[in-house]
GROMACS .gro file of N, CA, C and O in nm:
model
  428
    1MET      N    1  -5.190  -2.795 -22.691
    1MET     CA    2  -5.239  -2.901 -22.614
    1MET      C    3  -5.135  -2.962 -22.523
    1MET      O    4  -5.021  -2.972 -22.543
    2LEU      N    5  -5.165  -2.995 -22.412
    2LEU     CA    6  -5.092  -3.051 -22.291
    2LEU      C    7  -5.051  -3.175 -22.315
    2LEU      O    8  -5.128  -3.278 -22.378
    3ASP      N    9  -4.925  -3.225 -22.306
    3ASP     CA   10  -4.888  -3.364 -22.331
    3ASP      C   11  -4.854  -3.424 -22.201
    3ASP      O   12  -4.753  -3.388 -22.125
    4PHE      N   13  -4.932  -3.520 -22.138
    4PHE     CA   14  -4.893  -3.580 -22.031
    4PHE      C   15  -4.863  -3.739 -22.060
    4PHE      O   16  -4.922  -3.794 -22.135
    5ASP      N   17  -4.765  -3.791 -21.974
    5ASP     CA   18  -4.752  -3.937 -21.978
    5ASP      C   19  -4.828  -3.989 -21.854
    5ASP      O   20  -4.784  -3.999 -21.759
    6LEU      N   21  -4.967  -4.018 -21.898
    6LEU     CA   22  -5.041  -4.060 -21.785
    6LEU      C   23  -5.003  -4.197 -21.730
    6LEU      O   24  -5.022  -4.216 -21.604
    7ASP      N   25  -4.932  -4.282 -21.795
    7ASP     CA   26  -4.901  -4.399 -21.741
    7ASP      C   27  -4.784  -4.381 -21.644
    7ASP      O   28  -4.770  -4.473 -21.550
    8ALA      N   29  -4.714  -4.283 -21.652
    8ALA     CA   30  -4.598  -4.243 -21.552
    8ALA      C   31  -4.643  -4.176 -21.427
    8ALA      O   32  -4.565  -4.164 -21.337
    9MET      N   33  -4.781  -4.116 -21.437
    9MET     CA   34  -4.803  -4.059 -21.313
    9MET      C   35  -4.864  -4.141 -21.203
    9MET      O   36  -4.933  -4.247 -21.234
   10PRO      N   37  -4.825  -4.099 -21.081
   10PRO     CA   38  -4.896  -4.163 -20.962
   10PRO      C   39  -5.043  -4.154 -20.953
   10PRO      O   40  -5.107  -4.059 -21.003
   11LEU      N   41  -5.106  -4.243 -20.886
   11LEU     CA   42  -5.250  -4.249 -20.880
   11LEU      C   43  -5.309  -4.117 -20.822
   11LEU      O   44  -5.400  -4.060 -20.872
   12GLY      N   45  -5.239  -4.061 -20.711
   12GLY     CA   46  -5.306  -3.950 -20.638
   12GLY      C   47  -5.308  -3.829 -20.746
   12GLY      O   48  -5.395  -3.753 -20.759
   13ASP      N   49  -5.185  -3.834 -20.836
   13ASP     CA   50  -5.190  -3.710 -20.916
   13ASP      C   51  -5.280  -3.724 -21.027
   13ASP      O   52  -5.360  -3.627 -21.085
   14LEU      N   53  -5.317  -3.855 -21.085
   14LEU     CA   54  -5.419  -3.883 -21.164
   14LEU      C   55  -5.559  -3.856 -21.120
   14LEU      O   56  -5.649  -3.806 -21.206
   15LYS      N   57  -5.577  -3.884 -20.996
   15LYS     CA   58  -5.716  -3.846 -20.938
   15LYS      C   59  -5.736  -3.699 -20.926
   15LYS      O   60  -5.840  -3.646 -20.958
   16LYS      N   61  -5.613  -3.637 -20.903
   16LYS     CA   62  -5.634  -3.484 -20.887
   16LYS      C   63  -5.665  -3.427 -21.016
   16LYS      O   64  -5.740  -3.343 -21.031
   17LEU      N   65  -5.592  -3.465 -21.127
   17LEU     CA   66  -5.610  -3.431 -21.269
   17LEU      C   67  -5.750  -3.469 -21.298
   17LEU      O   68  -5.814  -3.376 -21.362
   18GLN      N   69  -5.807  -3.569 -21.276
   18GLN     CA   70  -5.942  -3.623 -21.302
   18GLN      C   71  -6.046  -3.506 -21.234
   18GLN      O   72  -6.132  -3.463 -21.313
   19THR      N   73  -6.020  -3.482 -21.127
   19THR     CA   74  -6.101  -3.375 -21.050
   19THR      C   75  -6.100  -3.239 -21.113
   19THR      O   76  -6.204  -3.179 -21.141
   20GLN      N   77  -5.974  -3.199 -21.150
   20GLN     CA   78  -5.963  -3.078 -21.221
   20GLN      C   79  -6.024  -3.086 -21.361
   20GLN      O   80  -6.094  -2.970 -21.401
   21VAL      N   81  -6.015  -3.178 -21.437
   21VAL     CA   82  -6.075  -3.205 -21.562
   21VAL      C   83  -6.233  -3.187 -21.548
   21VAL      O   84  -6.306  -3.121 -21.635
   22ASN      N   85  -6.294  -3.272 -21.454
   22ASN     CA   86  -6.441  -3.273 -21.430
   22ASN      C   87  -6.488  -3.136 -21.399
   22ASN      O   88  -6.599  -3.089 -21.453
   23THR      N   89  -6.409  -3.059 -21.305
   23THR     CA   90  -6.458  -2.919 -21.278
   23THR      C   91  -6.448  -2.823 -21.398
   23THR      O   92  -6.536  -2.745 -21.427
   24ALA      N   93  -6.343  -2.835 -21.468
   24ALA     CA   94  -6.312  -2.766 -21.596
   24ALA      C   95  -6.445  -2.784 -21.690
   24ALA      O   96  -6.500  -2.692 -21.765
   25ILE      N   97  -6.479  -2.920 -21.719
   25ILE     CA   98  -6.589  -2.947 -21.798
   25ILE      C   99  -6.707  -2.901 -21.757
   25ILE      O  100  -6.795  -2.832 -21.825
   26LYS      N  101  -6.735  -2.913 -21.623
   26LYS     CA  102  -6.873  -2.844 -21.569
   26LYS      C  103  -6.883  -2.692 -21.589
   26LYS      O  104  -6.989  -2.633 -21.627
   27THR      N  105  -6.783  -2.624 -21.538
   27THR     CA  106  -6.781  -2.486 -21.578
   27THR      C  107  -6.781  -2.430 -21.708
   27THR      O  108  -6.850  -2.346 -21.747
   28TYR      N  109  -6.740  -2.518 -21.807
   28TYR     CA  110  -6.737  -2.483 -21.942
   28TYR      C  111  -6.871  -2.511 -21.992
   28TYR      O  112  -6.931  -2.420 -22.056
   29GLU      N  113  -6.946  -2.616 -21.959
   29GLU     CA  114  -7.098  -2.619 -21.984
   29GLU      C  115  -7.166  -2.521 -21.936
   29GLU      O  116  -7.260  -2.474 -22.000
   30ASP      N  117  -7.142  -2.486 -21.812
   30ASP     CA  118  -7.235  -2.384 -21.736
   30ASP      C  119  -7.214  -2.254 -21.814
   30ASP      O  120  -7.311  -2.181 -21.839
   31ARG      N  121  -7.087  -2.226 -21.836
   31ARG     CA  122  -7.065  -2.080 -21.921
   31ARG      C  123  -7.148  -2.084 -22.051
   31ARG      O  124  -7.216  -1.985 -22.085
   32HIS      N  125  -7.142  -2.206 -22.127
   32HIS     CA  126  -7.206  -2.203 -22.247
   32HIS      C  127  -7.359  -2.204 -22.247
   32HIS      O  128  -7.425  -2.152 -22.317
   33ARG      N  129  -7.407  -2.276 -22.140
   33ARG     CA  130  -7.546  -2.288 -22.127
   33ARG      C  131  -7.589  -2.156 -22.089
   33ARG      O  132  -7.698  -2.099 -22.136
   34LYS      N  133  -7.537  -2.081 -22.001
   34LYS     CA  134  -7.577  -1.935 -21.964
   34LYS      C  135  -7.562  -1.832 -22.092
   34LYS      O  136  -7.643  -1.754 -22.099
   35ALA      N  137  -7.470  -1.855 -22.164
   35ALA     CA  138  -7.457  -1.769 -22.282
   35ALA      C  139  -7.576  -1.794 -22.388
   35ALA      O  140  -7.621  -1.713 -22.438
   36ALA      N  141  -7.594  -1.935 -22.395
   36ALA     CA  142  -7.716  -1.976 -22.491
   36ALA      C  143  -7.855  -1.912 -22.424
   36ALA      O  144  -7.924  -1.876 -22.491
   37ILE      N  145  -7.871  -1.923 -22.298
   37ILE     CA  146  -7.989  -1.865 -22.233
   37ILE      C  147  -7.997  -1.731 -22.268
   37ILE      O  148  -8.096  -1.669 -22.301
   38ALA      N  149  -7.888  -1.654 -22.223
   38ALA     CA  150  -7.888  -1.506 -22.262
   38ALA      C  151  -7.923  -1.468 -22.400
   38ALA      O  152  -7.988  -1.375 -22.435
   39GLU      N  153  -7.861  -1.538 -22.487
   39GLU     CA  154  -7.888  -1.517 -22.624
   39GLU      C  155  -8.038  -1.543 -22.674
   39GLU      O  156  -8.096  -1.459 -22.743
   40LEU      N  157  -8.080  -1.654 -22.619
   40LEU     CA  158  -8.243  -1.682 -22.649
   40LEU      C  159  -8.327  -1.582 -22.572
   40LEU      O  160  -8.420  -1.543 -22.650
   41GLU      N  161  -8.291  -1.531 -22.452
   41GLU     CA  162  -8.361  -1.447 -22.388
   41GLU      C  163  -8.357  -1.305 -22.461
   41GLU      O  164  -8.468  -1.247 -22.475
   42ALA      N  165  -8.256  -1.265 -22.513
   42ALA     CA  166  -8.241  -1.148 -22.596
   42ALA      C  167  -8.317  -1.147 -22.726
   42ALA      O  168  -8.392  -1.051 -22.753
   43LYS      N  169  -8.318  -1.269 -22.786
   43LYS     CA  170  -8.405  -1.278 -22.910
   43LYS      C  171  -8.567  -1.280 -22.886
   43LYS      O  172  -8.628  -1.219 -22.939
   44ALA      N  173  -8.583  -1.346 -22.763
   44ALA     CA  174  -8.726  -1.349 -22.719
   44ALA      C  175  -8.776  -1.205 -22.689
   44ALA      O  176  -8.873  -1.162 -22.739
   45ALA      N  177  -8.689  -1.127 -22.614
   45ALA     CA  178  -8.726  -0.999 -22.575
   45ALA      C  179  -8.735  -0.906 -22.700
   45ALA      O  180  -8.823  -0.817 -22.714
   46GLU      N  181  -8.655  -0.934 -22.798
   46GLU     CA  182  -8.651  -0.860 -22.920
   46GLU      C  183  -8.777  -0.873 -22.986
   46GLU      O  184  -8.828  -0.779 -23.064
   47MET      N  185  -8.841  -0.989 -22.988
   47MET     CA  186  -8.976  -1.024 -23.052
   47MET      C  187  -9.100  -1.000 -22.952
   47MET      O  188  -9.206  -1.027 -22.982
   48GLY      N  189  -9.072  -0.946 -22.828
   48GLY     CA  190  -9.181  -0.905 -22.740
   48GLY      C  191  -9.214  -1.013 -22.652
   48GLY      O  192  -9.329  -1.002 -22.592
   49PHE      N  193  -9.132  -1.118 -22.641
   49PHE     CA  194  -9.171  -1.212 -22.540
   49PHE      C  195  -9.056  -1.238 -22.430
   49PHE      O  196  -8.954  -1.199 -22.461
   50THR      N  197  -9.105  -1.312 -22.327
   50THR     CA  198  -9.007  -1.386 -22.249
   50THR      C  199  -8.974  -1.523 -22.292
   50THR      O  200  -9.065  -1.578 -22.357
   51LEU      N  201  -8.863  -1.565 -22.247
   51LEU     CA  202  -8.821  -1.695 -22.285
   51LEU      C  203  -8.929  -1.795 -22.205
   51LEU      O  204  -8.969  -1.905 -22.286
   52SER      N  205  -8.987  -1.774 -22.097
   52SER     CA  206  -9.075  -1.859 -22.029
   52SER      C  207  -9.214  -1.853 -22.096
   52SER      O  208  -9.285  -1.952 -22.115
   53ASP      N  209  -9.250  -1.732 -22.167
   53ASP     CA  210  -9.365  -1.722 -22.252
   53ASP      C  211  -9.353  -1.829 -22.374
   53ASP      O  212  -9.449  -1.901 -22.411
   54LEU      N  213  -9.247  -1.833 -22.414
   54LEU     CA  214  -9.228  -1.923 -22.544
   54LEU      C  215  -9.227  -2.059 -22.504
   54LEU      O  216  -9.252  -2.162 -22.587
   55THR      N  217  -9.151  -2.097 -22.403
   55THR     CA  218  -9.142  -2.235 -22.361
   55THR      C  219  -9.242  -2.307 -22.266
   55THR      O  220  -9.241  -2.425 -22.251
   56GLY      N  221  -9.327  -2.222 -22.219
   56GLY     CA  222  -9.422  -2.260 -22.128
   56GLY      C  223  -9.373  -2.295 -21.995
   56GLY      O  224  -9.437  -2.359 -21.902
   57ALA      N  225  -9.243  -2.256 -21.954
   57ALA     CA  226  -9.181  -2.279 -21.826
   57ALA      C  227  -9.243  -2.189 -21.707
   57ALA      O  228  -9.255  -2.077 -21.752
   58GLN      N  229  -9.263  -2.258 -21.598
   58GLN     CA  230  -9.305  -2.183 -21.493
   58GLN      C  231  -9.187  -2.146 -21.423
   58GLN      O  232  -9.098  -2.220 -21.375
   59THR      N  233  -9.163  -1.997 -21.387
   59THR     CA  234  -9.048  -1.970 -21.292
   59THR      C  235  -9.103  -1.921 -21.170
   59THR      O  236  -9.206  -1.864 -21.151
   60GLY      N  237  -9.005  -1.951 -21.073
   60GLY     CA  238  -9.017  -1.892 -20.928
   60GLY      C  239  -9.134  -1.966 -20.868
   60GLY      O  240  -9.172  -1.922 -20.756
   61ARG      N  241  -9.214  -2.059 -20.910
   61ARG     CA  242  -9.314  -2.137 -20.853
   61ARG      C  243  -9.256  -2.260 -20.768
   61ARG      O  244  -9.206  -2.346 -20.846
   62LYS      N  245  -9.288  -2.255 -20.643
   62LYS     CA  246  -9.245  -2.379 -20.568
   62LYS      C  247  -9.364  -2.452 -20.508
   62LYS      O  248  -9.470  -2.401 -20.500
   63ALA      N  249  -9.332  -2.582 -20.488
   63ALA     CA  250  -9.426  -2.667 -20.431
   63ALA      C  251  -9.465  -2.622 -20.283
   63ALA      O  252  -9.379  -2.559 -20.205
   64LYS      N  253  -9.597  -2.624 -20.252
   64LYS     CA  254  -9.639  -2.585 -20.124
   64LYS      C  255  -9.589  -2.707 -20.023
   64LYS      O  256  -9.617  -2.814 -20.044
   65VAL      N  257  -9.528  -2.639 -19.911
   65VAL     CA  258  -9.500  -2.727 -19.810
   65VAL      C  259  -9.589  -2.707 -19.685
   65VAL      O  260  -9.615  -2.597 -19.647
   66ASN      N  261  -9.643  -2.821 -19.639
   66ASN     CA  262  -9.715  -2.810 -19.529
   66ASN      C  263  -9.649  -2.796 -19.395
   66ASN      O  264  -9.550  -2.867 -19.372
   67PRO      N  265  -9.670  -2.693 -19.318
   67PRO     CA  266  -9.582  -2.669 -19.200
   67PRO      C  267  -9.626  -2.780 -19.095
   67PRO      O  268  -9.726  -2.849 -19.099
   68PRO      N  269  -9.519  -2.814 -19.015
   68PRO     CA  270  -9.556  -2.924 -18.910
   68PRO      C  271  -9.661  -2.867 -18.819
   68PRO      O  272  -9.675  -2.764 -18.779
   69LYS      N  273  -9.745  -2.980 -18.777
   69LYS     CA  274  -9.854  -2.954 -18.701
   69LYS      C  275  -9.836  -3.019 -18.549
   69LYS      O  276  -9.893  -2.981 -18.458
   70TYR      N  277  -9.771  -3.141 -18.559
   70TYR     CA  278  -9.726  -3.209 -18.442
   70TYR      C  279  -9.571  -3.221 -18.422
   70TYR      O  280  -9.509  -3.229 -18.516
   71ARG      N  281  -9.539  -3.224 -18.291
   71ARG     CA  282  -9.395  -3.260 -18.249
   71ARG      C  283  -9.390  -3.365 -18.159
   71ARG      O  284  -9.456  -3.368 -18.061
   72ASN      N  285  -9.285  -3.458 -18.181
   72ASN     CA  286  -9.267  -3.558 -18.081
   72ASN      C  287  -9.190  -3.482 -17.941
   72ASN      O  288  -9.109  -3.421 -17.962
   73THR      N  289  -9.260  -3.514 -17.834
   73THR     CA  290  -9.207  -3.454 -17.724
   73THR      C  291  -9.070  -3.508 -17.662
   73THR      O  292  -9.014  -3.454 -17.586
   74GLU      N  293  -9.058  -3.621 -17.708
   74GLU     CA  294  -8.926  -3.704 -17.678
   74GLU      C  295  -8.813  -3.654 -17.758
   74GLU      O  296  -8.702  -3.664 -17.720
   75ASP      N  297  -8.840  -3.620 -17.867
   75ASP     CA  298  -8.722  -3.579 -17.987
   75ASP      C  299  -8.794  -3.474 -18.073
   75ASP      O  300  -8.851  -3.480 -18.154
   76LEU      N  301  -8.744  -3.357 -18.019
   76LEU     CA  302  -8.810  -3.219 -18.077
   76LEU      C  303  -8.761  -3.204 -18.226
   76LEU      O  304  -8.839  -3.127 -18.299
   77THR      N  305  -8.681  -3.286 -18.279
   77THR     CA  306  -8.644  -3.277 -18.424
   77THR      C  307  -8.751  -3.345 -18.510
   77THR      O  308  -8.741  -3.323 -18.641
   78GLN      N  309  -8.832  -3.425 -18.442
   78GLN     CA  310  -8.924  -3.521 -18.536
   78GLN      C  311  -9.067  -3.439 -18.530
   78GLN      O  312  -9.117  -3.408 -18.424
   79THR      N  313  -9.110  -3.412 -18.648
   79THR     CA  314  -9.230  -3.333 -18.662
   79THR      C  315  -9.328  -3.404 -18.766
   79THR      O  316  -9.277  -3.505 -18.840
   80TRP      N  317  -9.468  -3.364 -18.757
   80TRP     CA  318  -9.539  -3.423 -18.867
   80TRP      C  319  -9.642  -3.316 -18.908
   80TRP      O  320  -9.703  -3.264 -18.821
   81SER      N  321  -9.687  -3.309 -19.023
   81SER     CA  322  -9.772  -3.211 -19.076
   81SER      C  323  -9.921  -3.246 -19.053
   81SER      O  324 -10.010  -3.170 -19.058
   82GLY      N  325  -9.942  -3.385 -19.008
   82GLY     CA  326 -10.087  -3.430 -18.997
   82GLY      C  327 -10.134  -3.473 -19.134
   82GLY      O  328 -10.242  -3.513 -19.126
   83ARG      N  329 -10.068  -3.481 -19.228
   83ARG     CA  330 -10.104  -3.529 -19.371
   83ARG      C  331 -10.006  -3.657 -19.390
   83ARG      O  332  -9.894  -3.658 -19.366
   84GLY      N  333 -10.081  -3.739 -19.478
   84GLY     CA  334  -9.993  -3.857 -19.519
   84GLY      C  335  -9.985  -3.961 -19.392
   84GLY      O  336 -10.054  -3.941 -19.298
   85ARG      N  337  -9.898  -4.031 -19.431
   85ARG     CA  338  -9.885  -4.150 -19.325
   85ARG      C  339  -9.822  -4.113 -19.196
   85ARG      O  340  -9.758  -4.026 -19.184
   86GLN      N  341  -9.877  -4.162 -19.102
   86GLN     CA  342  -9.839  -4.133 -18.958
   86GLN      C  343  -9.701  -4.177 -18.942
   86GLN      O  344  -9.671  -4.300 -18.970
   87PRO      N  345  -9.618  -4.089 -18.884
   87PRO     CA  346  -9.479  -4.144 -18.834
   87PRO      C  347  -9.485  -4.250 -18.731
   87PRO      O  348  -9.584  -4.255 -18.648
   88ALA      N  349  -9.377  -4.334 -18.721
   88ALA     CA  350  -9.375  -4.429 -18.615
   88ALA      C  351  -9.400  -4.391 -18.467
   88ALA      O  352  -9.474  -4.428 -18.387
   89TRP      N  353  -9.355  -4.270 -18.441
   89TRP     CA  354  -9.363  -4.214 -18.296
   89TRP      C  355  -9.498  -4.178 -18.267
   89TRP      O  356  -9.552  -4.179 -18.166
   90ILE      N  357  -9.582  -4.136 -18.385
   90ILE     CA  358  -9.722  -4.119 -18.351
   90ILE      C  359  -9.797  -4.247 -18.330
   90ILE      O  360  -9.879  -4.257 -18.248
   91LYS      N  361  -9.766  -4.344 -18.424
   91LYS     CA  362  -9.833  -4.473 -18.412
   91LYS      C  363  -9.815  -4.548 -18.269
   91LYS      O  364  -9.913  -4.585 -18.203
   92ASP      N  365  -9.681  -4.513 -18.238
   92ASP     CA  366  -9.658  -4.580 -18.109
   92ASP      C  367  -9.725  -4.508 -17.983
   92ASP      O  368  -9.780  -4.562 -17.884
   93ALA      N  369  -9.735  -4.362 -17.986
   93ALA     CA  370  -9.809  -4.307 -17.890
   93ALA      C  371  -9.966  -4.340 -17.887
   93ALA      O  372 -10.005  -4.350 -17.790
   94LEU      N  373 -10.010  -4.348 -18.000
   94LEU     CA  374 -10.158  -4.375 -18.024
   94LEU      C  375 -10.179  -4.530 -17.959
   94LEU      O  376 -10.274  -4.554 -17.906
   95ALA      N  377 -10.081  -4.609 -17.978
   95ALA     CA  378 -10.096  -4.744 -17.932
   95ALA      C  379 -10.094  -4.755 -17.790
   95ALA      O  380 -10.147  -4.842 -17.723
   96ARG      N  381 -10.023  -4.659 -17.728
   96ARG     CA  382 -10.008  -4.649 -17.572
   96ARG      C  383 -10.133  -4.555 -17.517
   96ARG      O  384 -10.132  -4.525 -17.417
   97ASP      N  385 -10.236  -4.555 -17.596
   97ASP     CA  386 -10.372  -4.482 -17.580
   97ASP      C  387 -10.330  -4.320 -17.532
   97ASP      O  388 -10.406  -4.257 -17.462
   98GLU      N  389 -10.223  -4.271 -17.596
   98GLU     CA  390 -10.186  -4.123 -17.561
   98GLU      C  391 -10.272  -4.038 -17.665
   98GLU      O  392 -10.302  -4.091 -17.778
   99SER      N  393 -10.308  -3.902 -17.635
   99SER     CA  394 -10.394  -3.820 -17.713
   99SER      C  395 -10.302  -3.751 -17.815
   99SER      O  396 -10.188  -3.708 -17.801
  100LEU      N  397 -10.356  -3.751 -17.961
  100LEU     CA  398 -10.275  -3.690 -18.050
  100LEU      C  399 -10.247  -3.535 -18.018
  100LEU      O  400 -10.177  -3.461 -18.050
  101ASP      N  401 -10.360  -3.483 -17.939
  101ASP     CA  402 -10.368  -3.328 -17.906
  101ASP      C  403 -10.222  -3.302 -17.825
  101ASP      O  404 -10.192  -3.181 -17.824
  102GLN      N  405 -10.179  -3.393 -17.743
  102GLN     CA  406 -10.055  -3.364 -17.665
  102GLN      C  407  -9.940  -3.322 -17.759
  102GLN      O  408  -9.847  -3.280 -17.696
  103PHE      N  409  -9.937  -3.365 -17.874
  103PHE     CA  410  -9.817  -3.334 -17.952
  103PHE      C  411  -9.839  -3.213 -18.067
  103PHE      O  412  -9.763  -3.183 -18.127
  104LEU      N  413  -9.960  -3.147 -18.041
  104LEU     CA  414  -9.994  -3.029 -18.109
  104LEU      C  415  -9.860  -2.921 -18.088
  104LEU      O  416  -9.844  -2.908 -17.973
  105ILE      N  417  -9.831  -2.860 -18.198
  105ILE     CA  418  -9.745  -2.760 -18.185
  105ILE      C  419  -9.840  -2.627 -18.150
  105ILE      O  420  -9.899  -2.590 -18.246
  106ASN      N  421  -9.815  -2.559 -18.042
  106ASN     CA  422  -9.883  -2.424 -18.016
  106ASN      C  423  -9.819  -2.319 -18.102
  106ASN      O  424  -9.714  -2.283 -18.062
  107LYS      N  425  -9.902  -2.253 -18.161
  107LYS     CA  426  -9.849  -2.129 -18.249
  107LYS      C  427  -9.916  -2.017 -18.208
  107LYS      O  428 -10.022  -2.009 -18.169
   0.00000   0.00000   0.00000
């Protein structure tokens, strides 16, 4: 076991030590979690199952993302899928009697 006189250490060294300890704890937990998962997957495979079969976990399934349908012509980084609440730039344009069609993204 390492023996440190923490009271004698400067603040910068204490913070560096804290960061190193936090990193060591995280990697330790990650290694043990991966080992546990591997052991459980092996046992499940031995019995003819996958781990997701036994836990009911869905793997590899991602939420559907709606692609943008409209783009702000003044700021090309602002887009909207046409679903949900209208962004402020769309509301402002409609208030100025502009057509929603002019913001359509042509694909």
